C-alpha positions as MATLAB code, in Angstrom:
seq = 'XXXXXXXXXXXXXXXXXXXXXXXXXXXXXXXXXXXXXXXXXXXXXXXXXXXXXXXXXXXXXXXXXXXXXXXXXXXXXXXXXXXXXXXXXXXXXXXXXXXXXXXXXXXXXXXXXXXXXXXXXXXXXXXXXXXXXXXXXXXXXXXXXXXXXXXXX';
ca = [
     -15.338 -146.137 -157.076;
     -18.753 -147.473 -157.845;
     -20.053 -149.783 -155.173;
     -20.076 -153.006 -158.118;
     -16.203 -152.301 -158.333;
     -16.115 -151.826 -154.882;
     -17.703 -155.475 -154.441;
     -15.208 -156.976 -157.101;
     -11.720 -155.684 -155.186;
     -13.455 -157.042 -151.998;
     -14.284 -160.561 -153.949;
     -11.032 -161.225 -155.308;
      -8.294 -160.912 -152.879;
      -4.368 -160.838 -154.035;
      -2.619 -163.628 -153.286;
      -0.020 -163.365 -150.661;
       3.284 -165.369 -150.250;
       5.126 -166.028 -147.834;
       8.607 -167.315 -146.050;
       7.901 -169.420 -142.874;
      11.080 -170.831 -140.946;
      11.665 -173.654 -138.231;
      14.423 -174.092 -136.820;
      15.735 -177.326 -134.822;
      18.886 -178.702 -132.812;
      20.409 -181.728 -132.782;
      23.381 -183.349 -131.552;
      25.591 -185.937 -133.494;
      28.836 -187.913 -134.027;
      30.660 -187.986 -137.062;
      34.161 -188.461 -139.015;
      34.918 -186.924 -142.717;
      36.175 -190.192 -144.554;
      36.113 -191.180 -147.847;
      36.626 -195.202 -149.092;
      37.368 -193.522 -152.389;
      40.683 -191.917 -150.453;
      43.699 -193.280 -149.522;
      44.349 -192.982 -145.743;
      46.883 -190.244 -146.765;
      44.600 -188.767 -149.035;
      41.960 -188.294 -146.170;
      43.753 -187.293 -143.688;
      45.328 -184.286 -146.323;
      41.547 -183.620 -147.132;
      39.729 -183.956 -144.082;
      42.839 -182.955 -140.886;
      41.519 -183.508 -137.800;
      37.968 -184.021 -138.363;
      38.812 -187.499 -140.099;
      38.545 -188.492 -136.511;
      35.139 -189.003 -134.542;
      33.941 -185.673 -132.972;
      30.583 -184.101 -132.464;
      28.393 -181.104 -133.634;
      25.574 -179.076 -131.579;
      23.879 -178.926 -135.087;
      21.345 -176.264 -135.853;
      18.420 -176.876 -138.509;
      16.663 -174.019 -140.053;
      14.025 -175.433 -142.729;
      12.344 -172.415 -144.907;
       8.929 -172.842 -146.896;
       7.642 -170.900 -149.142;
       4.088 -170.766 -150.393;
       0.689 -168.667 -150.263;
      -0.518 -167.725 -147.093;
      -4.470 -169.341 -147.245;
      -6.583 -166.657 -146.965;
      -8.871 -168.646 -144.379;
      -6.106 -170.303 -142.037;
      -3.849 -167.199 -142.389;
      -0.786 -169.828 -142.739;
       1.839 -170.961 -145.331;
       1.708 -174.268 -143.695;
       0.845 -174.708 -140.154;
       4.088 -175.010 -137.973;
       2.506 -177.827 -135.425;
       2.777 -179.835 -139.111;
       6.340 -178.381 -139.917;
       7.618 -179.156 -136.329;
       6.149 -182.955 -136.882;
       7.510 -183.482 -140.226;
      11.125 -182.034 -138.673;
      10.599 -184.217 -136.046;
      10.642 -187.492 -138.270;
      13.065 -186.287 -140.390;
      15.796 -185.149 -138.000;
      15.198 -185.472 -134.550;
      14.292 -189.367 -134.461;
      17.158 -189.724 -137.471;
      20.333 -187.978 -136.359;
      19.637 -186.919 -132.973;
      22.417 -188.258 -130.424;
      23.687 -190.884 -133.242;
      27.014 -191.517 -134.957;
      25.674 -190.420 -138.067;
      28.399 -193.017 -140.146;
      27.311 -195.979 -138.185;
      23.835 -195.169 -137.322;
      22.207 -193.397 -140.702;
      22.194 -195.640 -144.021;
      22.377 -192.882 -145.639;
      25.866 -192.582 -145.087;
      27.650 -195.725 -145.230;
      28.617 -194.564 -148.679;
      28.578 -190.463 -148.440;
      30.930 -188.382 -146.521;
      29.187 -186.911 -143.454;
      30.046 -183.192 -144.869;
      27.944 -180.315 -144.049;
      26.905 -180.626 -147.437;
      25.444 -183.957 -147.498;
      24.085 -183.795 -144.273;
      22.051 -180.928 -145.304;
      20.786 -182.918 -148.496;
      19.785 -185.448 -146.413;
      17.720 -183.684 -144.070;
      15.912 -182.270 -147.560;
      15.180 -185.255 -148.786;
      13.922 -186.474 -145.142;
      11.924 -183.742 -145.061;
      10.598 -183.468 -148.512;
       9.349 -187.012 -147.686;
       8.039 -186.266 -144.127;
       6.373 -183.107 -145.342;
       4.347 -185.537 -148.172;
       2.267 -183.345 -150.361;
       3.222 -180.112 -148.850;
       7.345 -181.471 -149.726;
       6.386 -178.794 -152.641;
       6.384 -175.995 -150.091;
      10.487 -177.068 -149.239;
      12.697 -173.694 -150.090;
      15.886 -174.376 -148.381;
      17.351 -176.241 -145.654;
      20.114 -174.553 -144.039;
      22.543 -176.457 -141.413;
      25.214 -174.568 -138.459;
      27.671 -177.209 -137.801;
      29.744 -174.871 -135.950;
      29.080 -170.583 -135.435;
      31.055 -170.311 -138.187;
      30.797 -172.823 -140.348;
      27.056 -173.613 -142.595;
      25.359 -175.055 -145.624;
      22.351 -173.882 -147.541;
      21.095 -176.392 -149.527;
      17.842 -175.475 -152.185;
      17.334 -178.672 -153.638;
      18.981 -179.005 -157.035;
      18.327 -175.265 -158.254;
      21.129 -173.698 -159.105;
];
């Protein structure tokens, strides 16, 4: 190579992308009910978990985005760990998530909409970098999990 082309590959760097990851705990209270259901009907739907019990719950929020060729970073994680912070920690964190979060006075306190909640927390927390949001995935139990990608399909 001629030392002009040389010059040019060195100018004009690929972009890189990247996955970064944080994950979080938290512990909560909660009881699968639905006002829409008869008593029966819950109690057929949800079994035993249409009584109060508690999850260890286990976070892990994914970004994806270009790593900045002068910081080296998607996003930096001190920021990540701040927005998760707002968004889950001081939210759910040792609370009866059906008394204590708004959020779900009207919602079932599924796996499901627990983990769309702590998107749209986050999305919000994150502000302008919300964009960078690639999935939010929740452990209730060691078995049992939701991934939640916003409303891709």
């Amino acid at each position: 190579a001629t030392p002009s082309m040389q010059d040019d590959d060195q100018n004009s760097s690929p972009l890189h992308f990247a996955f970064i990851q944080r994950r979080a705990k938290f512990s909560a209270a909660h009881r699968l009910y639905s006002s829409q259901l008869t008593e029966e009907e819950n109690q057929k739907t949800y079994g035993k978990c249409v009584n109060t019990h508690g999850h260890n719950y286990t976070v892990e929020a994914t970004l994806y985005g270009e790593v900045d060729p002068v910081t080296g970073m998607v996003l930096n994680l001190v920021d990540l760990n701040t927005a998760m912070e707002a968004a889950i920690m001081k939210t759910m964190d040792h609370k009866n998530l059906n008394e204590d979060v708004p959020y779900f006075k009207d919602r079932v306190s599924t796996a499901e909409n627990i983990s769309i909640f702590i998107w749209e927390q986050l999305k919000k927390a994150l502000g302008s970098n919300g964009r960078l949001l690639y999935e939010v995935r929740l452990h209730e139990t060691d078995k049992n999990s939701c991934v939640y990608r916003g409303d891709h399909k």
